[in-house]
Amino acid sequence: MINHGLIVRSTGDRMAVLAEDGKTYTCRARGKFRLDGSFPLAGDVVTFRRAEGDEHLVESIIPRKNYLIRPPVANVDKLYLVVSLAPPVTDRLAMDTLLAAAEYHGITPVIVVNKTDVTNGEKLADIYRKAGYRVFITSTVTLEGVEALREDIGEGLSVFAGSSGVGKSSLLNVTLPDVKVRTSHISERIGRGRHTTRHVELFKNGRGGYIVDTPGFSSIDPVQMLLYKKERIAACFPEFEEYLGHCRYDDCTHTIDEECAIRNAVEEGKIDPIRHQNYIAIYENVSRLKDWQIRELLKGE
């Protein structure tokens, strides 16, 4: 008999699937997935069947709306990016790469400026609010912004991400105390491969949805985040939107081109210069991708 369920935990080739009957089944993926380059991820809705004994096999993956390699999770609705101006200060390029990746894959990005009991985060928050993002300012010490953040977390699948040391897991434990997320749930190894063996788990958030905690990062590679079409990168920066289509050249890259509406907006103080610098860095990184590398990236789609 074929069953449907949600993968709520994935460790290597073993996964826990929450089925429609409310029971959780331990499954493994059929060998065909590795042959065609795809693989079931936490967050996937799948069909599965009983094999021999108590073993169950995942038969198929219901079409995804998106997926990420880092962390390996599918069907993400929101990305909460936790950042800090207190040491270790969040790298702006890594921050903007993650935000662009969220936009690229149809994920709603939300910025959380944490540790404001140590360092005021209003200046950074203001930059990103003006760019078009929703921003929360929080502290796990004073509990500033915690209730507002809790109210924002609802149905669907949310990923919490942040660089090492920003207090992400502590913030999660204060905001969603019933979840009791611990960093030990997730391996700290950061692999560059597509299917690096890692424990990824969906936790019920108590508000009708799920959350995924992620290992802390020190840097983010755009390629790891499946950013592969350079012509789409500009549209992943919300503050660029009103200027797109107003450049002198239709194929303007918004990097060094003359009479570029976006470059003019930067010079006029309408767009944050660091955001534009980071756009250029991402664009140039993606531009170096070869066709065969793109084909490898897309094997799982």
Short mmCIF file of C-alpha atoms in Angstrom, two decimals:
data_model
loop_
_atom_site.label_atom_id
_atom_site.label_comp_id
_atom_site.label_asym_id
_atom_site.label_seq_id
_atom_site.Cartn_x
_atom_site.Cartn_y
_atom_site.Cartn_z
CA MET A 1 0.00 0.00 0.00
CA ILE A 2 1.28 3.45 -0.93
CA ASN A 3 1.26 6.07 1.85
CA HIS A 4 1.89 9.82 1.87
CA GLY A 5 3.89 11.68 4.50
CA LEU A 6 6.21 14.53 5.44
CA ILE A 7 9.92 13.92 6.08
CA VAL A 8 10.47 15.43 9.52
CA ARG A 9 13.98 14.12 10.14
CA SER A 10 16.77 13.07 7.81
CA THR A 11 20.10 11.48 8.68
CA GLY A 12 22.04 10.18 5.73
CA ASP A 13 19.94 7.59 3.91
CA ARG A 14 17.51 7.14 6.82
CA MET A 15 14.54 9.43 7.39
CA ALA A 16 11.53 9.74 9.67
CA VAL A 17 8.28 10.26 7.77
CA LEU A 18 5.17 11.63 9.51
CA ALA A 19 2.32 9.91 7.69
CA GLU A 20 -1.30 10.92 7.23
CA ASP A 21 -2.32 8.43 9.94
CA GLY A 22 -0.32 10.44 12.49
CA LYS A 23 2.36 7.79 12.90
CA THR A 24 6.06 8.28 12.17
CA TYR A 25 7.77 5.66 10.01
CA THR A 26 11.47 5.06 9.56
CA CYS A 27 12.20 4.93 5.84
CA ARG A 28 15.11 4.73 3.49
CA ALA A 29 15.26 6.05 -0.05
CA ARG A 30 15.17 3.72 -3.01
CA GLY A 31 18.43 3.45 -4.93
CA LYS A 32 16.89 5.15 -7.96
CA PHE A 33 17.17 8.54 -6.27
CA ARG A 34 20.95 8.46 -6.17
CA LEU A 35 21.05 7.25 -9.77
CA ASP A 36 19.05 10.22 -11.07
CA GLY A 37 20.83 12.76 -8.85
CA SER A 38 17.88 13.63 -6.63
CA PHE A 39 17.40 12.67 -3.00
CA PRO A 40 14.54 13.10 -0.49
CA LEU A 41 15.11 15.96 1.97
CA ALA A 42 13.61 17.03 5.25
CA GLY A 43 10.52 19.05 4.34
CA ASP A 44 9.67 16.89 1.34
CA VAL A 45 6.23 15.35 1.00
CA VAL A 46 6.77 11.80 -0.25
CA THR A 47 5.04 8.55 -1.06
CA PHE A 48 6.34 5.44 0.68
CA ARG A 49 5.47 1.77 1.09
CA ARG A 50 6.29 -1.09 3.36
CA ALA A 51 9.07 -3.35 2.09
CA GLU A 52 10.38 -6.36 4.00
CA GLY A 53 9.74 -6.66 7.72
CA ASP A 54 9.48 -3.24 9.34
CA GLU A 55 11.44 -1.50 6.60
CA HIS A 56 9.76 1.19 4.51
CA LEU A 57 10.91 2.65 1.21
CA VAL A 58 10.38 6.17 -0.11
CA GLU A 59 8.98 5.73 -3.61
CA SER A 60 8.58 9.27 -4.92
CA ILE A 61 8.92 12.94 -4.03
CA ILE A 62 5.88 15.17 -4.53
CA PRO A 63 7.02 18.16 -6.66
CA ARG A 64 8.77 20.76 -4.50
CA LYS A 65 8.25 24.50 -4.58
CA ASN A 66 11.91 25.01 -3.65
CA TYR A 67 14.84 23.43 -1.87
CA LEU A 68 18.16 24.42 -0.34
CA ILE A 69 21.47 22.60 -0.20
CA ARG A 70 22.60 24.30 3.01
CA PRO A 71 20.75 23.23 5.03
CA PRO A 72 19.39 20.37 2.91
CA VAL A 73 15.68 21.10 3.30
CA ALA A 74 12.74 21.45 0.92
CA ASN A 75 9.53 23.49 0.69
CA VAL A 76 10.71 26.43 2.79
CA ASP A 77 8.28 29.32 3.38
CA LYS A 78 10.35 31.75 5.47
CA LEU A 79 14.04 32.32 6.14
CA TYR A 80 14.75 34.07 9.43
CA LEU A 81 18.28 35.44 9.17
CA VAL A 82 19.69 36.17 12.64
CA VAL A 83 22.51 38.72 12.57
CA SER A 84 24.47 40.75 15.10
CA LEU A 85 26.68 43.82 15.33
CA ALA A 86 28.21 42.46 18.55
CA PRO A 87 31.38 40.37 18.10
CA PRO A 88 31.55 38.22 16.10
CA VAL A 89 29.95 40.73 13.75
CA THR A 90 27.90 39.18 10.94
CA ASP A 91 29.60 39.37 7.55
CA ARG A 92 27.48 41.56 5.28
CA LEU A 93 28.36 39.59 2.12
CA ALA A 94 27.23 36.31 3.69
CA MET A 95 24.10 38.07 4.90
CA ASP A 96 23.24 39.50 1.48
CA THR A 97 23.98 36.19 -0.24
CA LEU A 98 21.49 34.38 1.99
CA LEU A 99 18.88 37.10 1.47
CA ALA A 100 19.35 36.96 -2.30
CA ALA A 101 19.09 33.16 -2.21
CA ALA A 102 15.79 33.40 -0.34
CA GLU A 103 14.38 35.82 -2.93
CA TYR A 104 15.75 33.65 -5.76
CA HIS A 105 13.89 30.58 -4.49
CA GLY A 106 10.62 32.26 -3.56
CA ILE A 107 11.28 32.17 0.18
CA THR A 108 10.16 35.12 2.33
CA PRO A 109 13.25 36.58 4.05
CA VAL A 110 13.00 38.09 7.54
CA ILE A 111 15.95 39.75 9.29
CA VAL A 112 16.46 39.49 13.05
CA VAL A 113 19.08 41.84 14.51
CA ASN A 114 20.03 40.13 17.79
CA LYS A 115 22.20 40.97 20.84
CA THR A 116 20.93 44.55 20.99
CA ASP A 117 21.63 44.57 24.73
CA VAL A 118 25.32 44.60 23.72
CA THR A 119 25.32 46.72 20.56
CA ASN A 120 22.58 48.95 19.15
CA GLY A 121 21.26 47.43 15.94
CA GLU A 122 19.09 50.30 14.70
CA LYS A 123 21.49 51.50 12.01
CA LEU A 124 21.74 48.07 10.39
CA ALA A 125 18.01 47.51 10.77
CA ASP A 126 17.29 50.83 9.09
CA ILE A 127 19.46 49.94 6.06
CA TYR A 128 17.50 46.77 5.48
CA ARG A 129 14.09 48.22 6.23
CA LYS A 130 14.76 50.86 3.57
CA ALA A 131 15.76 48.03 1.21
CA GLY A 132 12.32 46.49 1.68
CA TYR A 133 12.85 43.77 4.29
CA ARG A 134 10.93 43.06 7.47
CA VAL A 135 13.31 43.47 10.41
CA PHE A 136 13.02 42.53 14.08
CA ILE A 137 15.36 43.81 16.80
CA THR A 138 15.86 41.32 19.62
CA SER A 139 17.76 40.49 22.78
CA THR A 140 17.66 37.25 24.76
CA VAL A 141 18.77 39.24 27.83
CA THR A 142 16.20 42.07 27.87
CA LEU A 143 13.68 40.06 25.79
CA GLU A 144 13.31 43.04 23.48
CA GLY A 145 11.40 42.06 20.35
CA VAL A 146 10.92 38.43 21.40
CA GLU A 147 7.13 38.59 21.60
CA ALA A 148 6.85 40.35 18.23
CA LEU A 149 9.09 37.69 16.66
CA ARG A 150 7.04 34.92 18.26
CA GLU A 151 3.86 36.38 16.75
CA ASP A 152 5.47 36.41 13.30
CA ILE A 153 6.26 32.71 13.34
CA GLY A 154 3.26 30.76 12.14
CA GLU A 155 2.24 28.09 9.69
CA GLY A 156 4.52 26.64 7.07
CA LEU A 157 8.20 25.74 7.27
CA SER A 158 10.64 28.33 8.59
CA VAL A 159 14.43 28.08 8.55
CA PHE A 160 16.50 29.93 11.16
CA ALA A 161 19.99 30.74 9.92
CA GLY A 162 22.84 32.84 11.21
CA SER A 163 26.60 33.05 11.50
CA SER A 164 28.34 31.36 14.39
CA GLY A 165 28.05 33.32 17.62
CA VAL A 166 25.00 35.49 16.87
CA GLY A 167 22.91 33.71 19.52
CA LYS A 168 20.55 32.05 17.06
CA SER A 169 19.76 28.90 19.04
CA SER A 170 19.46 30.85 22.29
CA LEU A 171 17.02 33.19 20.57
CA LEU A 172 15.01 30.22 19.30
CA ASN A 173 14.85 28.70 22.78
CA VAL A 174 13.60 31.98 24.27
CA THR A 175 11.15 32.68 21.47
CA LEU A 176 9.78 29.13 21.22
CA PRO A 177 10.50 27.57 24.63
CA ASP A 178 8.36 24.49 23.94
CA VAL A 179 10.54 23.57 20.97
CA LYS A 180 13.75 23.28 23.01
CA VAL A 181 16.08 23.40 20.03
CA ARG A 182 19.65 22.49 20.88
CA THR A 183 22.68 22.96 18.66
CA SER A 184 23.64 19.35 19.35
CA HIS A 185 20.75 18.24 17.16
CA ILE A 186 22.69 19.30 14.10
CA SER A 187 26.21 18.41 13.09
CA GLU A 188 28.60 21.34 13.01
CA ARG A 189 30.34 19.87 9.95
CA ILE A 190 29.73 22.05 6.94
CA GLY A 191 30.02 19.98 3.79
CA ARG A 192 30.32 21.32 0.29
CA GLY A 193 28.80 18.26 -1.39
CA ARG A 194 25.18 18.12 -2.49
CA HIS A 195 24.17 15.37 -0.10
CA THR A 196 26.60 15.64 2.80
CA THR A 197 25.42 13.38 5.63
CA ARG A 198 23.85 15.64 8.22
CA HIS A 199 21.04 15.42 10.73
CA VAL A 200 18.28 17.82 9.71
CA GLU A 201 15.13 17.90 11.80
CA LEU A 202 11.82 19.74 11.60
CA PHE A 203 10.48 20.88 14.97
CA LYS A 204 6.83 21.73 15.52
CA ASN A 205 6.81 25.42 16.41
CA GLY A 206 3.61 25.33 18.46
CA ARG A 207 2.02 27.79 16.06
CA GLY A 208 0.83 25.45 13.33
CA GLY A 209 4.10 25.06 11.47
CA TYR A 210 7.66 23.78 11.65
CA ILE A 211 11.10 25.30 12.14
CA VAL A 212 14.56 24.11 11.15
CA ASP A 213 17.62 25.20 13.08
CA THR A 214 20.83 25.30 11.04
CA PRO A 215 24.55 25.10 11.84
CA GLY A 216 26.28 28.46 12.16
CA PHE A 217 28.16 29.66 9.10
CA SER A 218 31.28 31.77 8.62
CA SER A 219 30.82 32.35 4.90
CA ILE A 220 28.29 31.52 2.21
CA ASP A 221 29.02 30.45 -1.34
CA PRO A 222 26.32 31.60 -3.80
CA VAL A 223 26.73 28.33 -5.68
CA GLN A 224 25.92 26.38 -2.50
CA MET A 225 22.69 28.36 -2.32
CA LEU A 226 21.74 27.34 -5.89
CA LEU A 227 22.19 30.83 -7.32
CA TYR A 228 23.09 30.02 -10.91
CA LYS A 229 21.34 32.49 -13.24
CA LYS A 230 23.32 35.72 -13.18
CA GLU A 231 20.56 37.66 -14.97
CA ARG A 232 18.19 36.98 -12.06
CA ILE A 233 20.47 38.24 -9.29
CA ALA A 234 19.48 41.93 -9.57
CA ALA A 235 15.80 41.06 -9.06
CA CYS A 236 16.79 39.41 -5.75
CA PHE A 237 17.66 42.83 -4.30
CA PRO A 238 14.26 44.44 -3.51
CA GLU A 239 15.60 48.03 -3.52
CA PHE A 240 16.75 47.59 -7.14
CA GLU A 241 13.23 46.90 -8.40
CA GLU A 242 12.13 50.45 -9.19
CA TYR A 243 15.30 51.05 -11.23
CA LEU A 244 15.28 47.87 -13.30
CA GLY A 245 14.47 48.58 -16.94
CA HIS A 246 15.63 52.21 -16.70
CA CYS A 247 19.28 51.69 -17.60
CA ARG A 248 20.71 52.83 -20.93
CA TYR A 249 21.44 49.26 -22.05
CA ASP A 250 18.87 46.47 -21.98
CA ASP A 251 21.55 43.96 -20.97
CA CYS A 252 23.01 46.17 -18.23
CA THR A 253 24.74 44.12 -15.54
CA HIS A 254 24.53 46.97 -12.98
CA THR A 255 28.20 46.48 -12.18
CA ILE A 256 30.40 48.76 -14.33
CA ASP A 257 27.99 49.72 -17.11
CA GLU A 258 27.61 53.39 -18.03
CA GLU A 259 24.32 55.20 -17.43
CA CYS A 260 23.11 52.45 -15.10
CA ALA A 261 20.03 53.50 -13.11
CA ILE A 262 21.06 51.37 -10.14
CA ARG A 263 24.61 52.74 -10.04
CA ASN A 264 23.16 56.25 -10.23
CA ALA A 265 20.87 55.45 -7.30
CA VAL A 266 23.88 54.31 -5.29
CA GLU A 267 25.72 57.56 -6.04
CA GLU A 268 22.63 59.55 -5.02
CA GLY A 269 22.45 57.73 -1.67
CA LYS A 270 19.21 55.91 -2.50
CA ILE A 271 20.80 52.45 -2.36
CA ASP A 272 23.25 51.34 0.31
CA PRO A 273 26.73 51.12 -1.32
CA ILE A 274 27.70 47.96 0.59
CA ARG A 275 24.56 46.23 -0.66
CA HIS A 276 25.55 47.16 -4.22
CA GLN A 277 29.14 45.98 -3.68
CA ASN A 278 27.82 42.67 -2.42
CA TYR A 279 25.51 42.38 -5.42
CA ILE A 280 28.55 42.76 -7.68
CA ALA A 281 30.46 40.10 -5.72
CA ILE A 282 27.56 37.64 -6.02
CA TYR A 283 27.03 38.45 -9.71
CA GLU A 284 30.69 37.92 -10.54
CA ASN A 285 30.80 34.65 -8.58
CA VAL A 286 27.78 33.29 -10.44
CA SER A 287 29.15 34.54 -13.77
CA ARG A 288 32.15 32.23 -13.39
CA LEU A 289 29.94 29.12 -13.37
CA LYS A 290 30.46 26.77 -16.30
CA ASP A 291 27.56 25.06 -18.08
CA TRP A 292 28.58 21.65 -16.72
CA GLN A 293 28.58 23.02 -13.17
CA ILE A 294 25.06 24.33 -13.64
CA ARG A 295 23.93 20.93 -14.94
CA GLU A 296 25.38 19.31 -11.82
CA LEU A 297 23.56 21.79 -9.60
CA LEU A 298 20.23 21.08 -11.26
CA LYS A 299 20.33 17.30 -11.06
CA GLY A 300 18.05 17.30 -8.04
CA GLU A 301 15.34 19.49 -9.58
#
